[in-house]
JSON list of C-alpha atoms in Angstrom, two decimals:
[
{"chain": "A", "resi": 1, "resn": "MET", "atom": "CA", "xyz": [-26.35, -27.29, -106.89]},
{"chain": "A", "resi": 2, "resn": "THR", "atom": "CA", "xyz": [-22.91, -27.60, -105.39]},
{"chain": "A", "resi": 3, "resn": "ALA", "atom": "CA", "xyz": [-19.81, -29.37, -106.60]},
{"chain": "A", "resi": 4, "resn": "GLY", "atom": "CA", "xyz": [-20.00, -33.11, -106.13]},
{"chain": "A", "resi": 5, "resn": "ILE", "atom": "CA", "xyz": [-16.25, -33.54, -105.68]},
{"chain": "A", "resi": 6, "resn": "ALA", "atom": "CA", "xyz": [-14.85, -33.05, -102.19]},
{"chain": "A", "resi": 7, "resn": "TYR", "atom": "CA", "xyz": [-11.76, -30.84, -101.88]},
{"chain": "A", "resi": 8, "resn": "ALA", "atom": "CA", "xyz": [-10.29, -33.31, -99.37]},
{"chain": "A", "resi": 9, "resn": "ASP", "atom": "CA", "xyz": [-10.45, -36.09, -101.99]},
{"chain": "A", "resi": 10, "resn": "VAL", "atom": "CA", "xyz": [-8.52, -34.22, -104.69]},
{"chain": "A", "resi": 11, "resn": "GLU", "atom": "CA", "xyz": [-4.77, -34.19, -105.08]},
{"chain": "A", "resi": 12, "resn": "VAL", "atom": "CA", "xyz": [-2.45, -32.43, -107.49]},
{"chain": "A", "resi": 13, "resn": "GLY", "atom": "CA", "xyz": [-2.23, -34.67, -110.52]},
{"chain": "A", "resi": 14, "resn": "THR", "atom": "CA", "xyz": [-5.82, -35.93, -110.31]},
{"chain": "A", "resi": 15, "resn": "GLU", "atom": "CA", "xyz": [-6.92, -36.51, -113.90]},
{"chain": "A", "resi": 16, "resn": "LEU", "atom": "CA", "xyz": [-10.39, -35.55, -115.02]},
{"chain": "A", "resi": 17, "resn": "PRO", "atom": "CA", "xyz": [-12.30, -37.85, -117.37]},
{"chain": "A", "resi": 18, "resn": "ALA", "atom": "CA", "xyz": [-11.38, -36.95, -120.95]},
{"chain": "A", "resi": 19, "resn": "ALA", "atom": "CA", "xyz": [-14.09, -36.06, -123.46]},
{"chain": "A", "resi": 20, "resn": "SER", "atom": "CA", "xyz": [-14.45, -35.54, -127.20]},
{"chain": "A", "resi": 21, "resn": "PHE", "atom": "CA", "xyz": [-16.84, -33.06, -128.76]},
{"chain": "A", "resi": 22, "resn": "PRO", "atom": "CA", "xyz": [-17.87, -33.34, -132.43]},
{"chain": "A", "resi": 23, "resn": "VAL", "atom": "CA", "xyz": [-18.27, -30.12, -134.42]},
{"chain": "A", "resi": 24, "resn": "THR", "atom": "CA", "xyz": [-20.04, -29.95, -137.78]},
{"chain": "A", "resi": 25, "resn": "ARG", "atom": "CA", "xyz": [-21.07, -27.04, -139.97]},
{"chain": "A", "resi": 26, "resn": "ALA", "atom": "CA", "xyz": [-24.59, -27.47, -138.56]},
{"chain": "A", "resi": 27, "resn": "THR", "atom": "CA", "xyz": [-23.16, -27.06, -135.04]},
{"chain": "A", "resi": 28, "resn": "LEU", "atom": "CA", "xyz": [-21.57, -23.78, -136.13]},
{"chain": "A", "resi": 29, "resn": "VAL", "atom": "CA", "xyz": [-24.82, -22.50, -137.62]},
{"chain": "A", "resi": 30, "resn": "ARG", "atom": "CA", "xyz": [-26.70, -23.27, -134.38]},
{"chain": "A", "resi": 31, "resn": "TYR", "atom": "CA", "xyz": [-23.97, -21.59, -132.32]},
{"chain": "A", "resi": 32, "resn": "ALA", "atom": "CA", "xyz": [-23.97, -18.52, -134.58]},
{"chain": "A", "resi": 33, "resn": "GLY", "atom": "CA", "xyz": [-27.71, -18.18, -134.09]},
{"chain": "A", "resi": 34, "resn": "ALA", "atom": "CA", "xyz": [-27.46, -18.53, -130.32]},
{"chain": "A", "resi": 35, "resn": "SER", "atom": "CA", "xyz": [-24.46, -16.21, -129.94]},
{"chain": "A", "resi": 36, "resn": "GLY", "atom": "CA", "xyz": [-25.24, -13.68, -132.64]},
{"chain": "A", "resi": 37, "resn": "ASP", "atom": "CA", "xyz": [-21.74, -14.18, -134.10]},
{"chain": "A", "resi": 38, "resn": "PHE", "atom": "CA", "xyz": [-22.34, -14.47, -137.84]},
{"chain": "A", "resi": 39, "resn": "ASN", "atom": "CA", "xyz": [-18.76, -13.76, -138.91]},
{"chain": "A", "resi": 40, "resn": "PRO", "atom": "CA", "xyz": [-18.45, -15.44, -142.34]},
{"chain": "A", "resi": 41, "resn": "ILE", "atom": "CA", "xyz": [-15.22, -17.24, -141.34]},
{"chain": "A", "resi": 42, "resn": "HIS", "atom": "CA", "xyz": [-17.53, -19.56, -139.38]},
{"chain": "A", "resi": 43, "resn": "TRP", "atom": "CA", "xyz": [-19.84, -20.51, -142.25]},
{"chain": "A", "resi": 44, "resn": "ASN", "atom": "CA", "xyz": [-18.53, -19.30, -145.64]},
{"chain": "A", "resi": 45, "resn": "GLU", "atom": "CA", "xyz": [-15.69, -21.44, -147.01]},
{"chain": "A", "resi": 46, "resn": "ARG", "atom": "CA", "xyz": [-14.88, -19.02, -149.84]},
{"chain": "A", "resi": 47, "resn": "PHE", "atom": "CA", "xyz": [-14.58, -16.08, -147.45]},
{"chain": "A", "resi": 48, "resn": "ALA", "atom": "CA", "xyz": [-12.53, -18.08, -144.93]},
{"chain": "A", "resi": 49, "resn": "ARG", "atom": "CA", "xyz": [-10.03, -19.04, -147.63]},
{"chain": "A", "resi": 50, "resn": "GLU", "atom": "CA", "xyz": [-9.88, -15.46, -148.97]},
{"chain": "A", "resi": 51, "resn": "VAL", "atom": "CA", "xyz": [-8.73, -14.24, -145.55]},
{"chain": "A", "resi": 52, "resn": "GLY", "atom": "CA", "xyz": [-6.05, -16.93, -145.33]},
{"chain": "A", "resi": 53, "resn": "LEU", "atom": "CA", "xyz": [-7.76, -19.67, -143.35]},
{"chain": "A", "resi": 54, "resn": "PRO", "atom": "CA", "xyz": [-7.63, -23.30, -144.52]},
{"chain": "A", "resi": 55, "resn": "ASP", "atom": "CA", "xyz": [-11.43, -23.62, -144.33]},
{"chain": "A", "resi": 56, "resn": "VAL", "atom": "CA", "xyz": [-14.34, -22.59, -142.11]},
{"chain": "A", "resi": 57, "resn": "ILE", "atom": "CA", "xyz": [-13.31, -22.52, -138.45]},
{"chain": "A", "resi": 58, "resn": "ALA", "atom": "CA", "xyz": [-15.23, -22.97, -135.21]},
{"chain": "A", "resi": 59, "resn": "HIS", "atom": "CA", "xyz": [-15.94, -19.93, -133.07]},
{"chain": "A", "resi": 60, "resn": "GLY", "atom": "CA", "xyz": [-13.25, -19.44, -130.42]},
{"chain": "A", "resi": 61, "resn": "MET", "atom": "CA", "xyz": [-15.81, -18.99, -127.67]},
{"chain": "A", "resi": 62, "resn": "PHE", "atom": "CA", "xyz": [-17.54, -22.20, -128.78]},
{"chain": "A", "resi": 63, "resn": "THR", "atom": "CA", "xyz": [-14.24, -24.08, -128.55]},
{"chain": "A", "resi": 64, "resn": "MET", "atom": "CA", "xyz": [-13.58, -22.55, -125.14]},
{"chain": "A", "resi": 65, "resn": "ALA", "atom": "CA", "xyz": [-17.05, -23.56, -123.90]},
{"chain": "A", "resi": 66, "resn": "GLU", "atom": "CA", "xyz": [-16.73, -27.12, -125.13]},
{"chain": "A", "resi": 67, "resn": "ALA", "atom": "CA", "xyz": [-13.38, -27.51, -123.35]},
{"chain": "A", "resi": 68, "resn": "VAL", "atom": "CA", "xyz": [-14.67, -26.35, -119.97]},
{"chain": "A", "resi": 69, "resn": "ARG", "atom": "CA", "xyz": [-17.41, -28.98, -120.12]},
{"chain": "A", "resi": 70, "resn": "VAL", "atom": "CA", "xyz": [-14.77, -31.46, -118.94]},
{"chain": "A", "resi": 71, "resn": "VAL", "atom": "CA", "xyz": [-14.47, -29.42, -115.75]},
{"chain": "A", "resi": 72, "resn": "THR", "atom": "CA", "xyz": [-18.18, -28.81, -115.18]},
{"chain": "A", "resi": 73, "resn": "ASP", "atom": "CA", "xyz": [-19.02, -32.48, -115.80]},
{"chain": "A", "resi": 74, "resn": "TRP", "atom": "CA", "xyz": [-16.31, -33.53, -113.34]},
{"chain": "A", "resi": 75, "resn": "ALA", "atom": "CA", "xyz": [-17.27, -31.00, -110.66]},
{"chain": "A", "resi": 76, "resn": "GLY", "atom": "CA", "xyz": [-20.97, -31.71, -111.06]},
{"chain": "A", "resi": 77, "resn": "ASP", "atom": "CA", "xyz": [-21.95, -28.03, -111.03]},
{"chain": "A", "resi": 78, "resn": "PRO", "atom": "CA", "xyz": [-21.20, -25.37, -113.65]},
{"chain": "A", "resi": 79, "resn": "ALA", "atom": "CA", "xyz": [-21.26, -22.71, -110.90]},
{"chain": "A", "resi": 80, "resn": "ALA", "atom": "CA", "xyz": [-18.25, -24.41, -109.29]},
{"chain": "A", "resi": 81, "resn": "VAL", "atom": "CA", "xyz": [-16.07, -22.77, -111.97]},
{"chain": "A", "resi": 82, "resn": "VAL", "atom": "CA", "xyz": [-15.16, -19.40, -110.44]},
{"chain": "A", "resi": 83, "resn": "GLU", "atom": "CA", "xyz": [-12.54, -18.39, -113.01]},
{"chain": "A", "resi": 84, "resn": "TYR", "atom": "CA", "xyz": [-11.67, -19.59, -116.50]},
{"chain": "A", "resi": 85, "resn": "GLY", "atom": "CA", "xyz": [-9.35, -18.37, -119.22]},
{"chain": "A", "resi": 86, "resn": "VAL", "atom": "CA", "xyz": [-7.60, -19.59, -122.35]},
{"chain": "A", "resi": 87, "resn": "ARG", "atom": "CA", "xyz": [-5.36, -18.43, -125.19]},
{"chain": "A", "resi": 88, "resn": "PHE", "atom": "CA", "xyz": [-6.50, -19.33, -128.67]},
{"chain": "A", "resi": 89, "resn": "THR", "atom": "CA", "xyz": [-3.51, -21.00, -130.32]},
{"chain": "A", "resi": 90, "resn": "LYS", "atom": "CA", "xyz": [-4.89, -22.75, -133.44]},
{"chain": "A", "resi": 91, "resn": "PRO", "atom": "CA", "xyz": [-8.30, -22.75, -135.07]},
{"chain": "A", "resi": 92, "resn": "VAL", "atom": "CA", "xyz": [-10.62, -25.75, -135.12]},
{"chain": "A", "resi": 93, "resn": "VAL", "atom": "CA", "xyz": [-11.03, -26.33, -138.86]},
{"chain": "A", "resi": 94, "resn": "VAL", "atom": "CA", "xyz": [-14.47, -27.73, -139.68]},
{"chain": "A", "resi": 95, "resn": "PRO", "atom": "CA", "xyz": [-14.71, -29.40, -143.10]},
{"chain": "A", "resi": 96, "resn": "ASP", "atom": "CA", "xyz": [-17.98, -29.49, -145.04]},
{"chain": "A", "resi": 97, "resn": "ASP", "atom": "CA", "xyz": [-18.73, -33.19, -144.68]},
{"chain": "A", "resi": 98, "resn": "ASP", "atom": "CA", "xyz": [-20.78, -35.49, -142.45]},
{"chain": "A", "resi": 99, "resn": "THR", "atom": "CA", "xyz": [-17.93, -35.91, -139.95]},
{"chain": "A", "resi": 100, "resn": "GLY", "atom": "CA", "xyz": [-16.75, -32.35, -139.29]},
{"chain": "A", "resi": 101, "resn": "ALA", "atom": "CA", "xyz": [-14.09, -31.92, -136.64]},
{"chain": "A", "resi": 102, "resn": "LEU", "atom": "CA", "xyz": [-13.46, -33.31, -133.19]},
{"chain": "A", "resi": 103, "resn": "ILE", "atom": "CA", "xyz": [-12.30, -31.36, -130.13]},
{"chain": "A", "resi": 104, "resn": "GLU", "atom": "CA", "xyz": [-10.54, -33.70, -127.69]},
{"chain": "A", "resi": 105, "resn": "VAL", "atom": "CA", "xyz": [-10.11, -32.43, -124.15]},
{"chain": "A", "resi": 106, "resn": "THR", "atom": "CA", "xyz": [-8.16, -33.69, -121.15]},
{"chain": "A", "resi": 107, "resn": "GLY", "atom": "CA", "xyz": [-7.71, -32.06, -117.78]},
{"chain": "A", "resi": 108, "resn": "LYS", "atom": "CA", "xyz": [-5.81, -32.44, -114.57]},
{"chain": "A", "resi": 109, "resn": "VAL", "atom": "CA", "xyz": [-5.66, -30.77, -111.18]},
{"chain": "A", "resi": 110, "resn": "ALA", "atom": "CA", "xyz": [-2.51, -28.67, -111.33]},
{"chain": "A", "resi": 111, "resn": "ALA", "atom": "CA", "xyz": [-2.68, -26.99, -107.92]},
{"chain": "A", "resi": 112, "resn": "ARG", "atom": "CA", "xyz": [-4.61, -26.83, -104.69]},
{"chain": "A", "resi": 113, "resn": "LEU", "atom": "CA", "xyz": [-5.04, -23.09, -104.27]},
{"chain": "A", "resi": 114, "resn": "ASP", "atom": "CA", "xyz": [-6.88, -22.30, -101.05]},
{"chain": "A", "resi": 115, "resn": "ASP", "atom": "CA", "xyz": [-7.83, -24.76, -98.32]},
{"chain": "A", "resi": 116, "resn": "GLU", "atom": "CA", "xyz": [-10.35, -22.38, -96.77]},
{"chain": "A", "resi": 117, "resn": "ALA", "atom": "CA", "xyz": [-12.08, -21.59, -100.08]},
{"chain": "A", "resi": 118, "resn": "ARG", "atom": "CA", "xyz": [-11.64, -25.22, -101.26]},
{"chain": "A", "resi": 119, "resn": "THR", "atom": "CA", "xyz": [-10.36, -24.13, -104.67]},
{"chain": "A", "resi": 120, "resn": "VAL", "atom": "CA", "xyz": [-8.16, -25.97, -107.13]},
{"chain": "A", "resi": 121, "resn": "ARG", "atom": "CA", "xyz": [-6.69, -25.04, -110.50]},
{"chain": "A", "resi": 122, "resn": "VAL", "atom": "CA", "xyz": [-7.47, -27.39, -113.35]},
{"chain": "A", "resi": 123, "resn": "ASP", "atom": "CA", "xyz": [-5.31, -27.22, -116.47]},
{"chain": "A", "resi": 124, "resn": "LEU", "atom": "CA", "xyz": [-6.95, -28.32, -119.72]},
{"chain": "A", "resi": 125, "resn": "THR", "atom": "CA", "xyz": [-5.51, -29.53, -122.99]},
{"chain": "A", "resi": 126, "resn": "ALA", "atom": "CA", "xyz": [-7.73, -29.18, -126.05]},
{"chain": "A", "resi": 127, "resn": "ARG", "atom": "CA", "xyz": [-6.72, -30.67, -129.40]},
{"chain": "A", "resi": 128, "resn": "SER", "atom": "CA", "xyz": [-8.27, -30.93, -132.82]},
{"chain": "A", "resi": 129, "resn": "ALA", "atom": "CA", "xyz": [-6.73, -32.77, -135.77]},
{"chain": "A", "resi": 130, "resn": "GLY", "atom": "CA", "xyz": [-3.65, -33.43, -133.64]},
{"chain": "A", "resi": 131, "resn": "GLN", "atom": "CA", "xyz": [-3.05, -29.73, -132.95]},
{"chain": "A", "resi": 132, "resn": "LYS", "atom": "CA", "xyz": [-3.32, -27.98, -129.61]},
{"chain": "A", "resi": 133, "resn": "VAL", "atom": "CA", "xyz": [-6.11, -25.43, -130.14]},
{"chain": "A", "resi": 134, "resn": "LEU", "atom": "CA", "xyz": [-6.11, -23.75, -126.71]},
{"chain": "A", "resi": 135, "resn": "GLY", "atom": "CA", "xyz": [-3.13, -22.62, -124.66]},
{"chain": "A", "resi": 136, "resn": "MET", "atom": "CA", "xyz": [-3.00, -21.73, -120.99]},
{"chain": "A", "resi": 137, "resn": "ALA", "atom": "CA", "xyz": [-6.49, -23.20, -120.56]},
{"chain": "A", "resi": 138, "resn": "ARG", "atom": "CA", "xyz": [-7.04, -22.98, -116.82]},
{"chain": "A", "resi": 139, "resn": "ALA", "atom": "CA", "xyz": [-10.06, -23.07, -114.56]},
{"chain": "A", "resi": 140, "resn": "VAL", "atom": "CA", "xyz": [-10.31, -22.29, -110.87]},
{"chain": "A", "resi": 141, "resn": "VAL", "atom": "CA", "xyz": [-12.90, -24.58, -109.31]},
{"chain": "A", "resi": 142, "resn": "ARG", "atom": "CA", "xyz": [-14.55, -24.39, -105.89]},
{"chain": "A", "resi": 143, "resn": "LEU", "atom": "CA", "xyz": [-15.14, -27.92, -104.58]},
{"chain": "A", "resi": 144, "resn": "ALA", "atom": "CA", "xyz": [-17.38, -29.27, -101.85]}
]
């Protein structure tokens, strides 16, 4: 697979389609099993509160992965992402109910980096419960 977006068709300021990702306690259990990260702050409300958290929180790497889906869906190929990094600024608090939490992600092309390599930098904004949960969320993407 290769990126479905042509470098020539992308300008600085191009907005990527926004997406929202629901997170429930069941989601966290499945992620813990897949990742091997069974830290009790991700599943045990009592423990999470004892260490100063408001409730159980989503795994940081899970949050990071959900956010980059906006980029991979837009590019059309996960392998188009050649670099990706974030700072974790706030946790995604996941209440024990049928609704859980919602991670809302927007993105925009912030820079055209290299004409020869056809790379752009996409800046992402990820929010949950009105709070920015990732800072400096940036992906370098190689386009067609």
